[in-house]
JSON list of C-alpha atoms in Angstrom, two decimals:
[
{"chain": "A", "resi": 806, "resn": "MET", "atom": "CA", "xyz": [39.82, -68.03, -4.67]},
{"chain": "A", "resi": 807, "resn": "ARG", "atom": "CA", "xyz": [43.00, -67.17, -2.58]},
{"chain": "A", "resi": 808, "resn": "ARG", "atom": "CA", "xyz": [45.03, -69.54, -0.77]},
{"chain": "A", "resi": 809, "resn": "ASP", "atom": "CA", "xyz": [47.25, -68.03, 2.16]},
{"chain": "A", "resi": 810, "resn": "VAL", "atom": "CA", "xyz": [50.33, -69.66, 3.01]},
{"chain": "A", "resi": 811, "resn": "LEU", "atom": "CA", "xyz": [52.31, -69.11, 6.38]},
{"chain": "A", "resi": 812, "resn": "THR", "atom": "CA", "xyz": [55.95, -69.58, 6.21]},
{"chain": "A", "resi": 813, "resn": "ASN", "atom": "CA", "xyz": [58.56, -69.63, 9.02]},
{"chain": "A", "resi": 814, "resn": "SER", "atom": "CA", "xyz": [62.14, -69.55, 8.14]},
{"chain": "A", "resi": 815, "resn": "GLN", "atom": "CA", "xyz": [64.82, -69.67, 10.83]},
{"chain": "A", "resi": 816, "resn": "HIS", "atom": "CA", "xyz": [67.84, -69.98, 8.56]},
{"chain": "A", "resi": 817, "resn": "GLY", "atom": "CA", "xyz": [66.97, -67.23, 6.23]},
{"chain": "A", "resi": 818, "resn": "THR", "atom": "CA", "xyz": [67.31, -69.88, 3.42]},
{"chain": "A", "resi": 819, "resn": "GLY", "atom": "CA", "xyz": [63.88, -68.98, 2.09]},
{"chain": "A", "resi": 820, "resn": "GLN", "atom": "CA", "xyz": [63.03, -72.72, 2.52]},
{"chain": "A", "resi": 821, "resn": "PRO", "atom": "CA", "xyz": [59.85, -73.15, 4.52]},
{"chain": "A", "resi": 822, "resn": "GLU", "atom": "CA", "xyz": [60.13, -75.58, 7.55]},
{"chain": "A", "resi": 823, "resn": "GLY", "atom": "CA", "xyz": [56.58, -76.05, 7.76]},
{"chain": "A", "resi": 824, "resn": "ARG", "atom": "CA", "xyz": [53.65, -74.78, 5.84]},
{"chain": "A", "resi": 825, "resn": "ILE", "atom": "CA", "xyz": [50.03, -74.51, 6.99]},
{"chain": "A", "resi": 826, "resn": "GLU", "atom": "CA", "xyz": [47.21, -74.35, 4.57]},
{"chain": "A", "resi": 827, "resn": "LEU", "atom": "CA", "xyz": [43.98, -72.76, 5.43]},
{"chain": "A", "resi": 828, "resn": "ASP", "atom": "CA", "xyz": [40.75, -73.49, 3.78]},
{"chain": "A", "resi": 829, "resn": "PRO", "atom": "CA", "xyz": [39.53, -70.51, 1.94]},
{"chain": "A", "resi": 830, "resn": "ALA", "atom": "CA", "xyz": [36.03, -70.79, 3.71]},
{"chain": "A", "resi": 831, "resn": "ASP", "atom": "CA", "xyz": [37.89, -70.23, 7.05]},
{"chain": "A", "resi": 832, "resn": "HIS", "atom": "CA", "xyz": [39.65, -66.94, 6.39]},
{"chain": "A", "resi": 833, "resn": "GLU", "atom": "CA", "xyz": [37.59, -65.39, 3.57]},
{"chain": "A", "resi": 834, "resn": "GLU", "atom": "CA", "xyz": [37.46, -61.71, 4.60]},
{"chain": "A", "resi": 835, "resn": "PRO", "atom": "CA", "xyz": [33.90, -60.53, 5.19]},
{"chain": "A", "resi": 836, "resn": "THR", "atom": "CA", "xyz": [32.52, -58.01, 2.59]},
{"chain": "A", "resi": 837, "resn": "TRP", "atom": "CA", "xyz": [29.51, -55.77, 2.87]},
{"chain": "A", "resi": 838, "resn": "GLU", "atom": "CA", "xyz": [27.43, -54.42, 0.28]},
{"chain": "A", "resi": 839, "resn": "VAL", "atom": "CA", "xyz": [27.07, -50.62, 0.61]},
{"chain": "A", "resi": 840, "resn": "ARG", "atom": "CA", "xyz": [23.94, -49.37, -1.02]},
{"chain": "A", "resi": 841, "resn": "SER", "atom": "CA", "xyz": [22.74, -45.70, -0.99]},
{"chain": "A", "resi": 842, "resn": "PRO", "atom": "CA", "xyz": [19.48, -45.25, 0.42]},
{"chain": "A", "resi": 843, "resn": "ARG", "atom": "CA", "xyz": [16.77, -44.82, -2.17]},
{"chain": "A", "resi": 844, "resn": "LYS", "atom": "CA", "xyz": [14.27, -42.00, -2.07]},
{"chain": "A", "resi": 845, "resn": "ARG", "atom": "CA", "xyz": [10.79, -43.05, -1.34]},
{"chain": "A", "resi": 846, "resn": "ARG", "atom": "CA", "xyz": [8.63, -42.57, -4.39]},
{"chain": "A", "resi": 847, "resn": "PHE", "atom": "CA", "xyz": [4.72, -41.70, -4.22]},
{"chain": "A", "resi": 848, "resn": "ASP", "atom": "CA", "xyz": [2.44, -43.24, -6.68]},
{"chain": "A", "resi": 849, "resn": "ARG", "atom": "CA", "xyz": [-0.15, -41.30, -8.37]},
{"chain": "A", "resi": 850, "resn": "ARG", "atom": "CA", "xyz": [-2.75, -42.12, -5.75]},
{"chain": "A", "resi": 851, "resn": "SER", "atom": "CA", "xyz": [-0.61, -40.89, -2.91]},
{"chain": "A", "resi": 852, "resn": "ARG", "atom": "CA", "xyz": [0.35, -37.62, -4.75]},
{"chain": "A", "resi": 853, "resn": "THR", "atom": "CA", "xyz": [-3.29, -36.99, -5.42]},
{"chain": "A", "resi": 854, "resn": "ILE", "atom": "CA", "xyz": [-4.22, -37.46, -1.86]},
{"chain": "A", "resi": 855, "resn": "LEU", "atom": "CA", "xyz": [-1.33, -35.10, -0.70]},
{"chain": "A", "resi": 856, "resn": "GLY", "atom": "CA", "xyz": [-2.19, -32.44, -3.11]},
{"chain": "A", "resi": 857, "resn": "VAL", "atom": "CA", "xyz": [-6.02, -32.38, -2.02]},
{"chain": "A", "resi": 858, "resn": "ALA", "atom": "CA", "xyz": [-5.01, -32.18, 1.60]},
{"chain": "A", "resi": 859, "resn": "ALA", "atom": "CA", "xyz": [-2.66, -29.21, 0.80]},
{"chain": "A", "resi": 860, "resn": "LEU", "atom": "CA", "xyz": [-5.35, -27.48, -1.16]},
{"chain": "A", "resi": 861, "resn": "ALA", "atom": "CA", "xyz": [-7.88, -28.03, 1.74]},
{"chain": "A", "resi": 862, "resn": "ALA", "atom": "CA", "xyz": [-5.31, -26.29, 4.14]},
{"chain": "A", "resi": 863, "resn": "ILE", "atom": "CA", "xyz": [-4.92, -23.25, 1.97]},
{"chain": "A", "resi": 864, "resn": "LEU", "atom": "CA", "xyz": [-8.56, -22.85, 1.43]},
{"chain": "A", "resi": 865, "resn": "ALA", "atom": "CA", "xyz": [-9.13, -23.27, 5.17]},
{"chain": "A", "resi": 866, "resn": "ASN", "atom": "CA", "xyz": [-6.68, -20.53, 6.00]},
{"chain": "A", "resi": 867, "resn": "ALA", "atom": "CA", "xyz": [-7.98, -18.18, 3.31]},
{"chain": "A", "resi": 868, "resn": "GLY", "atom": "CA", "xyz": [-11.53, -18.70, 4.73]},
{"chain": "A", "resi": 869, "resn": "ALA", "atom": "CA", "xyz": [-10.27, -17.85, 8.24]},
{"chain": "A", "resi": 870, "resn": "ALA", "atom": "CA", "xyz": [-8.71, -14.81, 7.10]},
{"chain": "A", "resi": 871, "resn": "TRP", "atom": "CA", "xyz": [-11.62, -13.57, 5.03]},
{"chain": "A", "resi": 872, "resn": "ALA", "atom": "CA", "xyz": [-14.03, -14.20, 8.03]},
{"chain": "A", "resi": 873, "resn": "TYR", "atom": "CA", "xyz": [-11.62, -12.33, 10.29]},
{"chain": "A", "resi": 874, "resn": "TRP", "atom": "CA", "xyz": [-11.63, -9.39, 7.89]},
{"chain": "A", "resi": 875, "resn": "LYS", "atom": "CA", "xyz": [-15.27, -9.45, 7.57]},
{"chain": "A", "resi": 876, "resn": "ILE", "atom": "CA", "xyz": [-15.62, -9.17, 11.39]},
{"chain": "A", "resi": 877, "resn": "THR", "atom": "CA", "xyz": [-12.99, -6.50, 11.95]},
{"chain": "A", "resi": 878, "resn": "GLN", "atom": "CA", "xyz": [-13.66, -4.56, 8.88]},
{"chain": "A", "resi": 879, "resn": "PRO", "atom": "CA", "xyz": [-17.31, -4.28, 8.14]},
{"chain": "A", "resi": 880, "resn": "SER", "atom": "CA", "xyz": [-18.06, -3.75, 4.41]},
{"chain": "A", "resi": 881, "resn": "GLU", "atom": "CA", "xyz": [-20.58, -0.93, 5.04]},
{"chain": "A", "resi": 882, "resn": "VAL", "atom": "CA", "xyz": [-19.62, 1.83, 7.41]},
{"chain": "A", "resi": 883, "resn": "ALA", "atom": "CA", "xyz": [-22.49, 4.10, 8.31]},
{"chain": "A", "resi": 884, "resn": "SER", "atom": "CA", "xyz": [-21.97, 7.82, 7.72]},
{"chain": "A", "resi": 885, "resn": "PRO", "atom": "CA", "xyz": [-23.13, 10.26, 10.07]},
{"chain": "A", "resi": 886, "resn": "PRO", "atom": "CA", "xyz": [-26.39, 11.82, 9.24]},
{"chain": "A", "resi": 887, "resn": "ALA", "atom": "CA", "xyz": [-26.45, 15.26, 7.64]},
{"chain": "A", "resi": 888, "resn": "ILE", "atom": "CA", "xyz": [-27.39, 18.12, 10.01]},
{"chain": "A", "resi": 889, "resn": "THR", "atom": "CA", "xyz": [-29.66, 20.76, 8.69]},
{"chain": "A", "resi": 890, "resn": "VAL", "atom": "CA", "xyz": [-28.55, 24.28, 9.50]},
{"chain": "A", "resi": 891, "resn": "ASP", "atom": "CA", "xyz": [-30.27, 27.83, 9.11]},
{"chain": "A", "resi": 892, "resn": "MET", "atom": "CA", "xyz": [-28.03, 30.74, 8.36]},
{"chain": "A", "resi": 893, "resn": "VAL", "atom": "CA", "xyz": [-28.94, 34.56, 8.35]},
{"chain": "A", "resi": 894, "resn": "LEU", "atom": "CA", "xyz": [-27.00, 36.23, 5.72]},
{"chain": "A", "resi": 895, "resn": "ARG", "atom": "CA", "xyz": [-26.98, 39.56, 4.17]},
{"chain": "A", "resi": 896, "resn": "GLY", "atom": "CA", "xyz": [-27.22, 39.73, 0.25]},
{"chain": "A", "resi": 897, "resn": "ARG", "atom": "CA", "xyz": [-27.14, 42.85, -2.07]},
{"chain": "A", "resi": 898, "resn": "ASN", "atom": "CA", "xyz": [-27.82, 43.59, -5.68]},
{"chain": "A", "resi": 899, "resn": "ASP", "atom": "CA", "xyz": [-25.38, 43.05, -8.48]},
{"chain": "A", "resi": 900, "resn": "LEU", "atom": "CA", "xyz": [-23.29, 46.22, -8.75]},
{"chain": "A", "resi": 901, "resn": "ASN", "atom": "CA", "xyz": [-22.61, 45.53, -12.51]},
{"chain": "A", "resi": 902, "resn": "ARG", "atom": "CA", "xyz": [-26.24, 45.66, -13.38]},
{"chain": "A", "resi": 903, "resn": "THR", "atom": "CA", "xyz": [-28.14, 48.82, -11.97]},
{"chain": "A", "resi": 904, "resn": "LEU", "atom": "CA", "xyz": [-31.50, 47.94, -10.45]},
{"chain": "A", "resi": 905, "resn": "ARG", "atom": "CA", "xyz": [-34.15, 50.14, -11.94]},
{"chain": "A", "resi": 906, "resn": "PRO", "atom": "CA", "xyz": [-37.92, 50.76, -10.98]},
{"chain": "A", "resi": 907, "resn": "GLY", "atom": "CA", "xyz": [-40.18, 48.10, -12.63]},
{"chain": "A", "resi": 908, "resn": "ASP", "atom": "CA", "xyz": [-36.91, 45.95, -13.42]},
{"chain": "A", "resi": 909, "resn": "THR", "atom": "CA", "xyz": [-35.35, 42.82, -12.11]},
{"chain": "A", "resi": 910, "resn": "GLY", "atom": "CA", "xyz": [-31.74, 42.46, -10.86]},
{"chain": "A", "resi": 911, "resn": "ASN", "atom": "CA", "xyz": [-29.25, 39.71, -9.76]},
{"chain": "A", "resi": 912, "resn": "LEU", "atom": "CA", "xyz": [-28.79, 38.91, -5.99]},
{"chain": "A", "resi": 913, "resn": "MET", "atom": "CA", "xyz": [-25.34, 38.48, -4.78]},
{"chain": "A", "resi": 914, "resn": "VAL", "atom": "CA", "xyz": [-25.10, 36.37, -1.76]},
{"chain": "A", "resi": 915, "resn": "THR", "atom": "CA", "xyz": [-21.96, 35.87, 0.55]},
{"chain": "A", "resi": 916, "resn": "VAL", "atom": "CA", "xyz": [-21.76, 32.83, 2.80]},
{"chain": "A", "resi": 917, "resn": "SER", "atom": "CA", "xyz": [-19.20, 32.71, 5.51]},
{"chain": "A", "resi": 918, "resn": "ASN", "atom": "CA", "xyz": [-18.79, 29.25, 6.85]},
{"chain": "A", "resi": 919, "resn": "ASP", "atom": "CA", "xyz": [-17.09, 29.40, 10.22]},
{"chain": "A", "resi": 920, "resn": "ASN", "atom": "CA", "xyz": [-17.77, 25.67, 10.91]},
{"chain": "A", "resi": 921, "resn": "GLY", "atom": "CA", "xyz": [-15.20, 22.98, 11.09]},
{"chain": "A", "resi": 922, "resn": "VAL", "atom": "CA", "xyz": [-17.16, 21.02, 8.34]},
{"chain": "A", "resi": 923, "resn": "PRO", "atom": "CA", "xyz": [-18.10, 21.92, 4.96]},
{"chain": "A", "resi": 924, "resn": "ILE", "atom": "CA", "xyz": [-21.64, 22.87, 4.26]},
{"chain": "A", "resi": 925, "resn": "ARG", "atom": "CA", "xyz": [-24.04, 22.84, 1.17]},
{"chain": "A", "resi": 926, "resn": "ILE", "atom": "CA", "xyz": [-26.60, 25.68, 0.86]},
{"chain": "A", "resi": 927, "resn": "THR", "atom": "CA", "xyz": [-29.81, 24.10, -0.61]},
{"chain": "A", "resi": 928, "resn": "SER", "atom": "CA", "xyz": [-32.14, 27.04, -0.68]},
{"chain": "A", "resi": 929, "resn": "ILE", "atom": "CA", "xyz": [-32.51, 30.76, 0.01]},
{"chain": "A", "resi": 930, "resn": "ARG", "atom": "CA", "xyz": [-35.44, 33.06, 0.82]},
{"chain": "A", "resi": 931, "resn": "MET", "atom": "CA", "xyz": [-36.13, 36.54, 1.88]},
{"chain": "A", "resi": 932, "resn": "GLY", "atom": "CA", "xyz": [-35.25, 37.08, 5.58]},
{"chain": "A", "resi": 933, "resn": "PRO", "atom": "CA", "xyz": [-36.89, 39.34, 8.13]},
{"chain": "A", "resi": 934, "resn": "GLY", "atom": "CA", "xyz": [-36.09, 43.06, 8.02]},
{"chain": "A", "resi": 935, "resn": "ASN", "atom": "CA", "xyz": [-36.08, 45.84, 5.38]},
{"chain": "A", "resi": 936, "resn": "VAL", "atom": "CA", "xyz": [-34.01, 46.21, 2.32]},
{"chain": "A", "resi": 937, "resn": "VAL", "atom": "CA", "xyz": [-31.65, 49.28, 2.89]},
{"chain": "A", "resi": 938, "resn": "ALA", "atom": "CA", "xyz": [-29.93, 51.42, 0.50]},
{"chain": "A", "resi": 939, "resn": "ASP", "atom": "CA", "xyz": [-26.36, 52.67, 0.90]},
{"chain": "A", "resi": 940, "resn": "PRO", "atom": "CA", "xyz": [-25.95, 55.75, 3.12]},
{"chain": "A", "resi": 941, "resn": "GLU", "atom": "CA", "xyz": [-25.26, 58.27, 0.28]},
{"chain": "A", "resi": 942, "resn": "HIS", "atom": "CA", "xyz": [-28.62, 57.20, -1.65]},
{"chain": "A", "resi": 943, "resn": "ARG", "atom": "CA", "xyz": [-30.46, 56.97, 1.55]},
{"chain": "A", "resi": 944, "resn": "ASP", "atom": "CA", "xyz": [-29.42, 60.56, 2.67]},
{"chain": "A", "resi": 945, "resn": "ALA", "atom": "CA", "xyz": [-30.60, 61.56, -0.88]},
{"chain": "A", "resi": 946, "resn": "GLY", "atom": "CA", "xyz": [-34.14, 60.33, -0.23]},
{"chain": "A", "resi": 947, "resn": "CYS", "atom": "CA", "xyz": [-34.11, 56.61, -0.94]},
{"chain": "A", "resi": 948, "resn": "VAL", "atom": "CA", "xyz": [-35.75, 55.56, 2.37]},
{"chain": "A", "resi": 949, "resn": "GLU", "atom": "CA", "xyz": [-38.22, 53.06, 1.12]},
{"chain": "A", "resi": 950, "resn": "PRO", "atom": "CA", "xyz": [-36.92, 51.45, -1.97]},
{"chain": "A", "resi": 951, "resn": "GLY", "atom": "CA", "xyz": [-39.43, 48.55, -1.87]},
{"chain": "A", "resi": 952, "resn": "VAL", "atom": "CA", "xyz": [-36.87, 46.05, -3.34]},
{"chain": "A", "resi": 953, "resn": "ARG", "atom": "CA", "xyz": [-37.84, 42.46, -2.77]},
{"chain": "A", "resi": 954, "resn": "MET", "atom": "CA", "xyz": [-37.05, 38.87, -3.95]},
{"chain": "A", "resi": 955, "resn": "ASN", "atom": "CA", "xyz": [-39.68, 37.93, -6.57]},
{"chain": "A", "resi": 956, "resn": "ARG", "atom": "CA", "xyz": [-39.98, 34.44, -5.44]},
{"chain": "A", "resi": 957, "resn": "ALA", "atom": "CA", "xyz": [-40.76, 32.89, -2.07]},
{"chain": "A", "resi": 958, "resn": "ALA", "atom": "CA", "xyz": [-37.55, 30.70, -2.06]},
{"chain": "A", "resi": 959, "resn": "PHE", "atom": "CA", "xyz": [-34.76, 29.76, -4.56]},
{"chain": "A", "resi": 960, "resn": "PRO", "atom": "CA", "xyz": [-33.39, 26.29, -4.67]},
{"chain": "A", "resi": 961, "resn": "VAL", "atom": "CA", "xyz": [-29.55, 26.21, -4.94]},
{"chain": "A", "resi": 962, "resn": "SER", "atom": "CA", "xyz": [-26.80, 23.92, -4.49]},
{"chain": "A", "resi": 963, "resn": "TRP", "atom": "CA", "xyz": [-23.81, 25.84, -3.16]},
{"chain": "A", "resi": 964, "resn": "GLU", "atom": "CA", "xyz": [-20.82, 24.19, -1.80]},
{"chain": "A", "resi": 965, "resn": "VAL", "atom": "CA", "xyz": [-18.86, 26.02, 0.99]},
{"chain": "A", "resi": 966, "resn": "ALA", "atom": "CA", "xyz": [-15.62, 24.36, 2.46]},
{"chain": "A", "resi": 967, "resn": "ARG", "atom": "CA", "xyz": [-15.14, 24.65, 6.03]},
{"chain": "A", "resi": 968, "resn": "ASN", "atom": "CA", "xyz": [-13.74, 28.02, 7.47]},
{"chain": "A", "resi": 969, "resn": "THR", "atom": "CA", "xyz": [-14.05, 29.74, 4.14]},
{"chain": "A", "resi": 970, "resn": "VAL", "atom": "CA", "xyz": [-16.34, 32.40, 2.49]},
{"chain": "A", "resi": 971, "resn": "GLY", "atom": "CA", "xyz": [-18.24, 31.71, -0.57]},
{"chain": "A", "resi": 972, "resn": "ALA", "atom": "CA", "xyz": [-19.89, 34.27, -3.08]},
{"chain": "A", "resi": 973, "resn": "PHE", "atom": "CA", "xyz": [-22.72, 33.33, -5.27]},
{"chain": "A", "resi": 974, "resn": "LYS", "atom": "CA", "xyz": [-25.21, 34.74, -7.59]},
{"chain": "A", "resi": 975, "resn": "VAL", "atom": "CA", "xyz": [-29.01, 34.19, -8.33]},
{"chain": "A", "resi": 976, "resn": "ASP", "atom": "CA", "xyz": [-29.97, 35.64, -11.70]},
{"chain": "A", "resi": 977, "resn": "GLY", "atom": "CA", "xyz": [-33.01, 37.92, -11.64]},
{"chain": "A", "resi": 978, "resn": "ALA", "atom": "CA", "xyz": [-33.95, 37.32, -8.06]},
{"chain": "A", "resi": 979, "resn": "LEU", "atom": "CA", "xyz": [-34.60, 40.92, -7.21]},
{"chain": "A", "resi": 980, "resn": "THR", "atom": "CA", "xyz": [-37.43, 43.28, -8.34]},
{"chain": "A", "resi": 981, "resn": "MET", "atom": "CA", "xyz": [-37.89, 47.05, -7.85]},
{"chain": "A", "resi": 982, "resn": "PRO", "atom": "CA", "xyz": [-41.59, 48.21, -8.01]},
{"chain": "A", "resi": 983, "resn": "HIS", "atom": "CA", "xyz": [-42.55, 51.27, -9.88]},
{"chain": "A", "resi": 984, "resn": "GLY", "atom": "CA", "xyz": [-42.86, 54.63, -8.23]},
{"chain": "A", "resi": 985, "resn": "VAL", "atom": "CA", "xyz": [-39.85, 54.40, -6.05]},
{"chain": "A", "resi": 986, "resn": "PRO", "atom": "CA", "xyz": [-37.92, 57.74, -5.35]},
{"chain": "A", "resi": 987, "resn": "LYS", "atom": "CA", "xyz": [-35.45, 58.54, -8.27]},
{"chain": "A", "resi": 988, "resn": "ALA", "atom": "CA", "xyz": [-32.76, 58.68, -5.52]},
{"chain": "A", "resi": 989, "resn": "CYS", "atom": "CA", "xyz": [-33.00, 54.80, -5.36]},
{"chain": "A", "resi": 990, "resn": "VAL", "atom": "CA", "xyz": [-31.59, 54.42, -8.94]},
{"chain": "A", "resi": 991, "resn": "GLY", "atom": "CA", "xyz": [-28.05, 53.21, -8.88]},
{"chain": "A", "resi": 992, "resn": "ALA", "atom": "CA", "xyz": [-27.91, 52.55, -5.24]},
{"chain": "A", "resi": 993, "resn": "THR", "atom": "CA", "xyz": [-26.41, 49.50, -3.50]},
{"chain": "A", "resi": 994, "resn": "PHE", "atom": "CA", "xyz": [-29.17, 47.58, -1.54]},
{"chain": "A", "resi": 995, "resn": "THR", "atom": "CA", "xyz": [-28.54, 45.47, 1.41]},
{"chain": "A", "resi": 996, "resn": "VAL", "atom": "CA", "xyz": [-31.02, 42.40, 1.39]},
{"chain": "A", "resi": 997, "resn": "PRO", "atom": "CA", "xyz": [-31.69, 40.18, 4.42]},
{"chain": "A", "resi": 998, "resn": "VAL", "atom": "CA", "xyz": [-31.51, 36.49, 3.27]},
{"chain": "A", "resi": 999, "resn": "ILE", "atom": "CA", "xyz": [-32.13, 33.20, 5.13]},
{"chain": "A", "resi": 1000, "resn": "ALA", "atom": "CA", "xyz": [-30.09, 30.38, 3.77]},
{"chain": "A", "resi": 1001, "resn": "GLU", "atom": "CA", "xyz": [-30.80, 26.78, 4.43]},
{"chain": "A", "resi": 1002, "resn": "GLY", "atom": "CA", "xyz": [-28.27, 24.05, 4.09]},
{"chain": "A", "resi": 1003, "resn": "VAL", "atom": "CA", "xyz": [-26.74, 20.85, 5.41]},
{"chain": "A", "resi": 1004, "resn": "GLN", "atom": "CA", "xyz": [-23.43, 19.93, 6.89]},
{"chain": "A", "resi": 1005, "resn": "ARG", "atom": "CA", "xyz": [-21.59, 17.50, 4.90]}
]
């Protein structure tokens, strides 16, 4: 404990004329205890409750996002139905394989797709009209060559992109009967063909 002494010297002798003593309890300087604030600690039960609440919020948000996606982005988008188209084409015999009386030959078909969508040819058959030989052989006497397709229809699967031309071959599709004029041998024949297909 500290004792304060007040002195008053008028003569500068250092000798006190009077002395006043104060009780330490009357002049004790106040003191304060400064404590840093403590962080609040959560017990295990509180941490568990907070964790469950956070997980529930995440799942709720994820569920809302999934539901929004399901509504705005349907899982199955209906594709437009295929449209069946009929095309009248011209075919010819295979120039690399001479068509002879009583024999068969290949049919070459050229498909011109002027549509803005791709198509798939599914079958071909003989079209209306006559098979005609080239002018040179026709002038030589091949007027009625009798060339025909040897089946009512041929199933095919030909893909033709939009605005393109496709060339295809059907093996052994043509036949020339016996008894045709000799002028028909080695001729190029134009064959009317009907093709059926679908737009893709």
